[in-house]
Short mmCIF file of C-alpha atoms and ligand atoms in Angstrom, two decimals:
data_model
loop_
_atom_site.label_atom_id
_atom_site.label_comp_id
_atom_site.label_asym_id
_atom_site.label_seq_id
_atom_site.Cartn_x
_atom_site.Cartn_y
_atom_site.Cartn_z
CA MET A 1 37.33 61.73 -5.86
CA PRO A 2 34.62 59.24 -4.92
CA THR A 3 31.23 60.86 -4.58
CA ASP A 4 30.82 60.05 -0.92
CA ILE A 5 34.09 60.58 0.86
CA ARG A 6 32.75 59.46 4.22
CA ASP A 7 31.84 55.95 3.03
CA VAL A 8 35.40 55.42 1.93
CA VAL A 9 36.81 56.78 5.16
CA VAL A 10 34.61 54.55 7.27
CA ASP A 11 35.42 51.35 5.43
CA GLU A 12 38.95 50.90 6.73
CA ALA A 13 38.72 47.11 6.33
CA ALA A 14 38.24 47.28 2.57
CA TYR A 15 40.90 49.94 2.37
CA ASP A 16 43.31 47.74 4.26
CA ARG A 17 42.73 44.78 1.95
CA ARG A 18 43.30 46.99 -1.07
CA ARG A 19 46.57 48.21 0.42
CA LEU A 20 47.76 44.71 1.09
CA ARG A 21 46.94 43.65 -2.46
CA GLN A 22 48.97 46.57 -3.74
CA TRP A 23 51.80 45.73 -1.38
CA LEU A 24 51.82 42.20 -2.76
CA ALA A 25 52.00 43.59 -6.26
CA GLY A 26 55.09 45.50 -5.18
CA ARG A 27 53.22 48.76 -5.21
CA ALA A 28 53.11 49.59 -1.54
CA ARG A 29 55.94 50.50 0.77
CA ALA A 30 56.33 49.49 4.36
CA ASP A 31 59.56 51.13 5.48
CA GLY A 32 60.24 50.60 9.14
CA VAL A 33 57.54 47.97 9.56
CA ALA A 34 58.77 44.61 10.77
CA ARG A 35 58.50 41.90 8.12
CA ARG A 36 56.55 39.70 10.52
CA ASP A 37 53.88 42.39 10.82
CA VAL A 38 53.26 42.59 7.12
CA LEU A 39 53.40 38.79 6.96
CA ARG A 40 50.82 38.53 9.71
CA LEU A 41 48.54 40.93 7.87
CA LEU A 42 49.00 39.09 4.61
CA ALA A 43 48.47 35.64 6.08
CA ALA A 44 45.17 36.74 7.52
CA SER A 45 44.01 38.58 4.44
CA GLY A 46 43.98 35.46 2.28
CA LEU A 47 46.03 37.37 -0.27
CA ALA A 48 49.36 35.72 0.37
CA THR A 49 49.88 33.94 -2.97
CA GLY A 50 53.41 34.35 -4.27
CA LEU A 51 54.59 35.67 -0.96
CA PRO A 52 58.29 34.70 -0.85
CA ALA A 53 59.23 36.49 -4.06
CA VAL A 54 57.50 39.64 -2.97
CA LEU A 55 59.11 39.56 0.43
CA ALA A 56 62.54 39.25 -1.05
CA THR A 57 62.15 42.47 -2.96
CA THR A 58 59.73 44.60 -1.02
CA ALA A 59 59.83 43.99 2.69
CA ARG A 60 62.40 45.58 4.90
CA ALA A 61 62.96 43.42 7.89
CA SER A 62 63.58 45.17 11.13
CA ALA A 63 65.50 43.54 13.91
CA GLY A 64 63.93 42.90 17.26
CA THR A 65 60.35 43.40 18.19
CA ALA A 66 58.31 46.45 18.79
CA SER A 67 56.85 46.53 22.24
CA ALA A 68 53.34 47.73 22.70
CA THR A 69 54.29 50.99 24.30
CA GLY A 70 57.20 53.02 25.38
CA THR A 71 58.57 52.64 28.83
CA ALA A 72 57.31 55.13 31.33
CA SER A 73 60.01 56.92 33.26
CA ALA A 74 59.27 58.33 36.67
CA SER A 75 58.50 61.88 35.56
CA ALA A 76 57.00 63.74 32.65
CA ALA A 77 60.45 64.42 31.24
CA GLY A 78 60.56 66.41 28.07
CA ILE A 79 57.39 68.44 28.57
CA VAL A 80 58.02 72.19 28.48
CA LYS A 81 54.98 73.66 30.23
CA PRO A 82 54.50 73.53 34.02
CA LEU A 83 52.55 70.50 35.27
CA PRO A 84 51.07 71.50 38.63
CA GLU A 85 49.91 68.42 40.41
CA GLU A 86 46.38 69.67 40.94
CA TRP A 87 45.95 69.76 37.16
CA PHE A 88 48.11 66.87 35.95
CA THR A 89 49.22 63.35 36.74
CA PRO A 90 52.60 62.68 35.13
CA ARG A 91 52.79 59.35 33.30
CA GLY A 92 56.25 58.73 31.90
CA THR A 93 56.88 61.16 29.05
CA ASN A 94 53.19 62.10 29.18
CA ALA A 95 50.92 64.14 31.43
CA GLU A 96 47.28 63.29 32.08
CA THR A 97 44.79 66.05 32.81
CA ASN A 98 43.04 65.52 36.16
CA PHE A 99 39.43 65.49 35.00
CA VAL A 100 38.21 67.18 38.17
CA SER A 101 40.32 70.24 37.29
CA LEU A 102 38.23 70.73 34.14
CA ALA A 103 35.27 71.75 36.32
CA SER A 104 36.68 75.27 36.47
CA THR A 105 37.29 75.46 32.71
CA GLY A 106 34.86 76.21 29.91
CA HIS A 107 34.06 74.20 26.83
CA HIS A 108 37.63 74.51 25.61
CA THR A 109 40.54 73.18 27.63
CA PRO A 110 43.11 75.89 28.35
CA VAL A 111 46.64 75.06 27.23
CA SER A 112 47.58 75.13 30.92
CA HIS A 113 45.32 72.07 31.51
CA PHE A 114 45.63 70.22 28.20
CA PHE A 115 47.05 66.66 28.39
CA VAL A 116 50.35 65.91 26.66
CA ARG A 117 51.20 62.66 24.92
CA ASN A 118 54.82 62.58 23.74
CA HIS A 119 56.52 59.48 22.37
CA THR A 120 59.86 61.11 23.22
CA SER A 121 60.03 64.76 24.22
CA THR A 122 58.90 68.17 23.04
CA PRO A 123 61.38 69.43 20.44
CA HIS A 124 62.30 73.06 19.98
CA VAL A 125 61.39 74.01 16.43
CA ASP A 126 62.32 77.50 15.18
CA ALA A 127 59.12 78.79 13.56
CA THR A 128 60.93 81.31 11.36
CA ALA A 129 63.16 78.63 9.84
CA TRP A 130 60.44 75.96 9.72
CA THR A 131 59.13 74.68 6.42
CA LEU A 132 56.63 71.99 5.55
CA LYS A 133 57.84 69.83 2.72
CA VAL A 134 55.08 68.14 0.70
CA TRP A 135 56.47 65.49 -1.62
CA GLY A 136 55.88 62.08 -3.16
CA SER A 137 54.55 60.00 -6.02
CA GLY A 138 50.98 61.20 -5.50
CA LEU A 139 51.91 64.68 -6.69
CA ALA A 140 52.38 66.04 -10.18
CA GLY A 141 55.86 67.56 -10.22
CA ASP A 142 58.39 67.80 -7.45
CA GLY A 143 56.13 68.89 -4.62
CA ARG A 144 56.35 72.11 -2.71
CA GLN A 145 57.63 73.69 0.48
CA PHE A 146 55.47 75.94 2.64
CA THR A 147 56.66 78.42 5.26
CA LEU A 148 54.48 79.34 8.21
CA ASP A 149 53.60 82.62 6.43
CA ASP A 150 52.61 80.65 3.33
CA LEU A 151 50.16 78.64 5.43
CA LYS A 152 48.80 81.77 7.09
CA ARG A 153 48.09 83.32 3.70
CA LEU A 154 45.74 80.44 2.85
CA PRO A 155 42.08 80.65 3.94
CA ALA A 156 42.02 79.99 7.69
CA VAL A 157 39.46 77.66 9.23
CA THR A 158 38.76 76.94 12.88
CA ARG A 159 37.70 73.54 14.16
CA SER A 160 36.41 73.05 17.68
CA CYS A 161 37.20 69.45 18.50
CA VAL A 162 38.85 67.13 20.95
CA VAL A 163 42.20 65.43 20.63
CA GLU A 164 42.00 62.15 22.54
CA CYS A 165 44.52 59.36 22.90
CA ALA A 166 43.30 55.96 21.64
CA GLY A 167 44.39 54.56 25.01
CA ASN A 168 42.35 57.01 27.08
CA GLY A 169 40.57 55.05 29.82
CA ARG A 170 42.99 52.13 29.44
CA SER A 171 43.48 51.61 33.20
CA PHE A 172 39.81 50.60 33.56
CA PHE A 173 40.46 47.40 31.61
CA THR A 174 42.44 46.44 34.70
CA SER A 175 40.71 48.20 37.58
CA GLN A 176 37.15 47.54 36.41
CA GLN A 177 37.44 44.41 34.27
CA GLY A 178 40.45 42.67 35.87
CA GLN A 179 42.32 42.39 32.56
CA SER A 180 45.91 43.10 31.78
CA VAL A 181 46.82 45.54 29.03
CA SER A 182 50.03 47.26 28.02
CA GLY A 183 50.56 50.97 27.67
CA THR A 184 50.23 54.21 29.59
CA ALA A 185 47.76 53.71 32.43
CA TRP A 186 45.50 56.64 31.61
CA THR A 187 42.30 57.13 33.56
CA LEU A 188 39.96 59.42 31.55
CA GLY A 189 42.09 62.55 31.20
CA ALA A 190 43.98 61.84 27.96
CA ILE A 191 41.63 64.21 26.19
CA GLY A 192 41.14 67.94 25.71
CA SER A 193 39.06 70.16 23.46
CA ALA A 194 40.34 73.31 21.80
CA GLY A 195 39.62 75.75 19.04
CA TRP A 196 42.23 74.86 16.44
CA ARG A 197 42.89 77.34 13.63
CA GLY A 198 44.88 76.70 10.52
CA ALA A 199 44.93 75.91 6.83
CA ARG A 200 43.00 73.08 5.25
CA LEU A 201 45.23 70.14 4.43
CA ALA A 202 43.17 69.81 1.22
CA ASP A 203 44.26 73.30 0.10
CA VAL A 204 47.91 72.55 0.81
CA LEU A 205 47.78 69.21 -1.03
CA ARG A 206 46.12 70.77 -4.07
CA LEU A 207 48.69 73.59 -4.19
CA ALA A 208 51.40 70.95 -4.03
CA GLY A 209 49.99 69.28 -7.15
CA LEU A 210 47.81 66.47 -5.79
CA ARG A 211 47.08 63.80 -8.39
CA ARG A 212 43.84 61.87 -8.65
CA ASP A 213 45.62 58.57 -8.01
CA ALA A 214 47.04 59.58 -4.62
CA VAL A 215 45.88 57.12 -1.95
CA ASP A 216 47.73 57.92 1.29
CA VAL A 217 49.42 60.84 2.98
CA LEU A 218 52.08 60.27 5.62
CA PRO A 219 52.73 63.26 7.89
CA ARG A 220 55.89 62.96 9.96
CA GLY A 221 56.93 64.71 13.16
CA LEU A 222 60.17 66.58 13.79
CA ASP A 223 60.56 65.07 17.26
CA ALA A 224 63.27 62.48 17.87
CA ASP A 225 63.11 58.92 16.58
CA TYR A 226 60.98 56.66 18.74
CA VAL A 227 62.95 53.76 20.21
CA THR A 228 60.90 51.02 21.86
CA ALA A 229 61.63 49.55 25.28
CA GLY A 230 63.15 46.59 23.43
CA GLY A 231 65.60 48.91 21.68
CA THR A 232 64.09 48.96 18.18
CA ASN A 233 64.32 52.33 16.47
CA LEU A 234 60.99 52.90 14.73
CA GLY A 235 62.02 56.25 13.29
CA ARG A 236 60.02 59.45 13.38
CA VAL A 237 56.45 59.39 14.63
CA ARG A 238 54.32 59.04 11.50
CA ARG A 239 51.05 57.44 10.55
CA PRO A 240 49.41 57.11 7.14
CA LEU A 241 46.07 58.80 6.58
CA PRO A 242 43.81 57.80 3.69
CA ILE A 243 43.47 60.58 1.15
CA ALA A 244 39.68 60.69 1.62
CA LYS A 245 40.06 61.74 5.26
CA ALA A 246 42.96 64.07 4.43
CA LEU A 247 40.72 65.96 2.00
CA ASP A 248 37.68 65.93 4.27
CA ASP A 249 38.16 67.96 7.44
CA VAL A 250 41.85 67.80 8.40
CA ILE A 251 43.69 71.04 9.11
CA LEU A 252 47.30 72.11 9.59
CA ALA A 253 46.81 74.02 12.82
CA TYR A 254 49.07 76.90 13.86
CA GLU A 255 46.77 78.27 16.60
CA MET A 256 45.22 76.70 19.68
CA ASN A 257 42.52 78.65 21.54
CA GLY A 258 43.49 81.87 19.75
CA GLU A 259 47.21 81.71 20.59
CA PRO A 260 50.13 80.43 18.56
CA LEU A 261 50.38 76.66 19.00
CA PRO A 262 52.47 76.03 22.15
CA PRO A 263 55.60 73.81 22.04
CA ASP A 264 54.10 70.76 23.78
CA HIS A 265 51.14 70.66 21.40
CA GLY A 266 53.10 70.75 18.17
CA ALA A 267 54.54 74.24 17.51
CA PRO A 268 54.72 75.66 15.01
CA VAL A 269 52.25 73.43 13.11
CA ARG A 270 50.40 70.16 13.77
CA LEU A 271 47.71 68.16 12.07
CA ILE A 272 44.25 68.09 13.55
CA VAL A 273 42.30 65.05 12.39
CA PRO A 274 38.81 65.47 13.88
CA SER A 275 37.08 62.43 15.41
CA TRP A 276 40.07 60.15 14.85
CA VAL A 277 42.46 58.64 17.39
CA GLY A 278 44.98 61.19 18.70
CA ILE A 279 47.96 59.58 16.97
CA ALA A 280 46.59 60.82 13.63
CA SER A 281 47.04 64.43 14.75
CA ILE A 282 50.80 64.52 14.18
CA LYS A 283 52.57 67.31 16.09
CA TRP A 284 55.60 69.31 14.91
CA VAL A 285 54.90 68.17 11.37
CA GLY A 286 57.95 68.59 9.14
CA ASP A 287 56.97 66.84 5.94
CA ILE A 288 54.07 65.07 4.35
CA GLU A 289 54.59 62.29 1.85
CA VAL A 290 51.75 61.98 -0.65
CA SER A 291 51.77 58.55 -2.21
CA ASP A 292 50.07 56.79 -5.12
CA GLU A 293 50.75 53.52 -3.31
CA PRO A 294 49.50 52.57 0.16
CA LEU A 295 51.87 53.22 3.02
CA PHE A 296 52.47 51.46 6.31
CA SER A 297 54.19 52.58 9.48
CA PRO A 298 54.46 50.91 12.89
CA TRP A 299 51.63 53.21 13.94
CA ASN A 300 49.12 51.48 11.65
CA THR A 301 50.46 47.92 11.87
CA ASP A 302 51.79 47.12 15.36
CA PHE A 303 50.11 49.94 17.21
CA TYR A 304 46.57 51.23 16.85
CA ARG A 305 44.96 47.97 15.84
CA LEU A 306 43.03 45.75 18.24
CA PHE A 307 44.76 42.50 19.15
CA GLY A 308 43.47 39.81 21.49
CA ASP A 309 41.19 36.80 21.77
CA ALA A 310 38.28 38.54 20.09
CA TYR A 311 40.33 39.71 17.13
CA PRO A 312 42.02 38.02 14.18
CA PRO A 313 45.76 37.27 14.59
CA GLU A 314 46.76 40.22 12.43
CA GLY A 315 44.58 42.48 14.55
CA SER A 316 41.61 44.60 13.60
CA SER A 317 41.69 47.17 10.85
CA PRO A 318 43.74 50.23 11.77
CA LEU A 319 41.92 52.37 14.28
CA SER A 320 40.36 55.50 12.85
CA ARG A 321 37.37 56.98 14.67
CA GLN A 322 37.30 57.38 18.40
CA THR A 323 34.79 55.60 20.59
CA ILE A 324 32.19 56.95 23.06
CA LYS A 325 32.99 57.92 26.66
CA SER A 326 31.87 59.96 29.66
CA ALA A 327 33.66 61.32 32.71
CA PHE A 328 32.67 63.08 35.91
CA GLU A 329 34.50 66.21 37.05
CA LEU A 330 34.56 64.73 40.51
CA PRO A 331 37.45 63.45 42.63
CA TRP A 332 37.86 59.67 42.71
CA ASN A 333 36.46 58.49 46.09
CA ALA A 334 34.85 61.89 46.69
CA SER A 335 33.17 62.39 50.05
CA LEU A 336 29.73 63.94 49.67
CA PRO A 337 27.68 65.05 52.69
CA ALA A 338 24.23 63.43 52.94
CA HIS A 339 21.10 65.61 52.90
CA ALA A 340 22.89 68.33 50.94
CA ASN A 341 22.45 69.34 47.29
CA HIS A 342 25.30 68.37 44.99
CA ARG A 343 25.69 69.40 41.40
CA LEU A 344 27.48 66.61 39.55
CA THR A 345 29.14 67.76 36.34
CA GLY A 346 31.03 66.02 33.57
CA ARG A 347 31.55 65.59 29.86
CA SER A 348 30.72 63.02 27.16
CA TRP A 349 32.03 62.58 23.64
CA SER A 350 31.94 60.24 20.66
CA GLY A 351 33.98 59.93 17.48
CA ALA A 352 31.09 58.38 15.58
CA GLY A 353 28.31 60.92 15.93
CA THR A 354 27.31 63.71 18.24
CA ILE A 355 26.08 63.06 21.77
CA ALA A 356 22.31 62.55 21.81
CA ARG A 357 21.80 61.99 25.54
CA VAL A 358 23.61 61.32 28.78
CA GLU A 359 22.07 59.33 31.63
CA ILE A 360 23.27 59.38 35.21
CA SER A 361 22.91 56.82 37.95
CA THR A 362 23.66 57.70 41.57
CA ASP A 363 22.74 54.26 42.92
CA ALA A 364 25.41 52.06 41.31
CA GLY A 365 23.40 51.55 38.10
CA THR A 366 19.97 50.61 39.45
CA THR A 367 18.10 53.70 38.26
CA TRP A 368 18.98 56.28 35.62
CA ARG A 369 17.93 59.84 34.85
CA ARG A 370 18.80 62.27 32.09
CA ALA A 371 21.59 64.76 32.62
CA HIS A 372 21.13 68.32 31.45
CA LEU A 373 23.37 69.04 28.41
CA HIS A 374 25.18 72.39 28.39
CA ASP A 375 26.61 72.45 24.88
CA ALA A 376 25.00 72.08 21.49
CA PRO A 377 26.39 68.71 20.41
CA ARG A 378 29.02 69.09 17.68
CA ARG A 379 30.84 66.49 15.60
CA GLY A 380 34.19 65.51 17.07
CA ASP A 381 33.68 67.55 20.21
CA TRP A 382 32.48 66.91 23.75
CA VAL A 383 29.39 68.14 25.58
CA ARG A 384 29.32 69.32 29.14
CA TRP A 385 26.46 68.09 31.36
CA SER A 386 25.19 68.29 34.91
CA THR A 387 22.69 66.74 37.25
CA ASN A 388 21.67 67.42 40.83
CA TRP A 389 21.87 64.87 43.56
CA ARG A 390 20.74 64.95 47.16
CA PRO A 391 21.96 61.73 48.73
CA THR A 392 20.14 60.41 51.76
CA THR A 393 21.84 57.09 52.52
CA THR A 394 25.35 57.24 53.92
CA GLY A 395 28.12 54.87 52.90
CA PRO A 396 30.12 53.98 49.79
CA THR A 397 28.40 53.82 46.40
CA THR A 398 29.19 54.49 42.76
CA VAL A 399 27.97 57.14 40.36
CA LEU A 400 27.78 56.35 36.66
CA ALA A 401 27.41 58.38 33.45
CA ARG A 402 26.28 56.68 30.23
CA ALA A 403 26.20 58.48 26.90
CA THR A 404 24.35 57.64 23.68
CA ASP A 405 25.34 59.18 20.37
CA THR A 406 23.35 60.04 17.25
CA THR A 407 24.37 56.76 15.60
CA GLY A 408 22.45 55.01 18.41
CA ARG A 409 25.50 53.67 20.24
CA THR A 410 25.27 53.61 24.01
CA GLN A 411 28.22 53.01 26.30
CA PRO A 412 28.23 49.30 27.21
CA GLN A 413 28.81 47.77 30.63
CA VAL A 414 31.96 45.98 29.48
CA THR A 415 34.49 46.70 26.74
CA GLN A 416 35.82 43.76 24.74
CA HIS A 417 39.43 43.24 25.82
CA ASN A 418 42.32 44.12 23.52
CA THR A 419 45.95 43.66 24.53
CA GLN A 420 46.99 47.28 24.08
CA GLY A 421 43.95 48.64 25.90
CA TYR A 422 42.60 50.89 23.18
CA LEU A 423 39.10 52.35 22.85
CA PHE A 424 37.75 51.66 26.33
CA ASP A 425 34.11 52.69 26.09
CA ALA A 426 32.37 50.98 29.01
CA VAL A 427 30.51 52.98 31.65
CA VAL A 428 33.00 53.84 34.38
CA ARG A 429 31.91 53.12 37.95
CA HIS A 430 33.06 56.17 39.85
CA PRO A 431 33.33 55.52 43.60
CA VAL A 432 32.02 58.08 46.10
CA THR A 433 31.22 57.96 49.79
CA VAL A 434 28.18 59.66 51.22
CA VAL A 435 29.06 60.92 54.68
N1 MTE B 501 55.18 64.13 16.24
C1 MTE B 501 54.38 63.56 17.16
N2 MTE B 501 53.04 63.70 17.01
C2 MTE B 501 52.20 63.15 17.90
C3 MTE B 501 52.70 62.41 19.00
C4 MTE B 501 54.11 62.31 19.16
O1 MTE B 501 54.63 61.73 20.13
N3 MTE B 501 54.92 62.90 18.21
N4 MTE B 501 51.79 61.80 19.86
C5 MTE B 501 50.47 61.50 19.28
C6 MTE B 501 49.51 61.00 20.22
S1 MTE B 501 49.63 59.34 20.59
C7 MTE B 501 48.50 61.79 20.73
S2 MTE B 501 47.30 61.12 21.72
C8 MTE B 501 48.44 63.23 20.43
C9 MTE B 501 48.47 64.04 21.72
O2 MTE B 501 48.38 65.41 21.47
P1 MTE B 501 48.72 66.46 22.64
O3 MTE B 501 50.03 66.09 23.24
O4 MTE B 501 48.71 67.81 22.00
O5 MTE B 501 47.62 66.35 23.67
O6 MTE B 501 49.50 63.66 19.60
C10 MTE B 501 49.89 62.74 18.60
N5 MTE B 501 50.86 63.35 17.74
MO1 MO B 502 47.72 58.75 21.71
#
């Protein structure tokens, strides 16, 4: 292993170029990725010498085009748990947590309130019959199967961290910046924090015979194939993870907040990939390919890159770490009586560092003051905060929360547009009326 795992993890751009070079040499696979996507990546990488011959032997063309997102049906079909409307807003096959409902919860989000992001629907997986198959060219030997009991016999670790969709906050590209984006119109509730308990992926990979030349792992869900709105079958939900991250802090979780993992959140076992975009945390994992050649899937080529005017034609590097955000636990357009004391509460989080400070403005951004933090900031997790406000002037205004993390990043006023609306990090202007 490299001496500093984190440097390798962070430099996704270099990693991507290396993958493409290997793909050109016929040493990387891209099953289920449209030929045009790999071509686009190659064209932009400046590595495209000898392209036609390679394409003839290596690329698998897929018919049709992959749309940016699934189509949203009118209900949260396919979710098993109840979705009371005071806690959730259904969005197609997904359910967004109403942030205001988190005010009555603690640091961790109860399963009852935790958002659900399903590409298709929650499958029923029989835990007693379930096995995890670990296989591939990055292993010495034929790989290994693990039952749930096998995983539970390994040293158990608990990680307190958020799972957050890369598209969380997407609707503000439109409502706040007037830009059009595709995808589920989340406000800020495509996030939850839990105590996740399970086995280290590193332990499982080593028991399966991990070789030093392994570069990628590809965990795959047991839910149904994902078919885009345009009718292209992209296969099972799967997304490659560089080996450095896989060996760092990733777990195979079988418990959430001290209970067996519930169906909607990946029962019996899911990955938890701290600080990374939610798609990395594959639910209902059934097998993990360990490869000595780089792997591609639609979830690191078409999806989960930044496309748009500010980005190269092949898009940014694949998304890895989450961005920085804040949200109030306050109804949208809340009415607040003047000359009364109000305790404004909310949460902030960052995938890059821990939260260093949160500033609040109750006058539409003219003046700012520090919020009081209620959690010791932890990597990959959110902090709760509060501030008191006694408004005196009646009428509509906005309240704002702006976080800064330990890497020195502060939430900007505007997020650079990308077509799929990922990683919105701008300060959200939350409307209230003082009455
Ligand atoms: N197998 C599988 N894993 C998956 C998904 C999925 O649809 N199928 N959705 C991903 C996405 S996009 C997100 S944001 C998280 C959501 O996790 P949650 O539903 O437990 O909140 O799971 C990820 N893992
Ligand atoms: Mo997501």
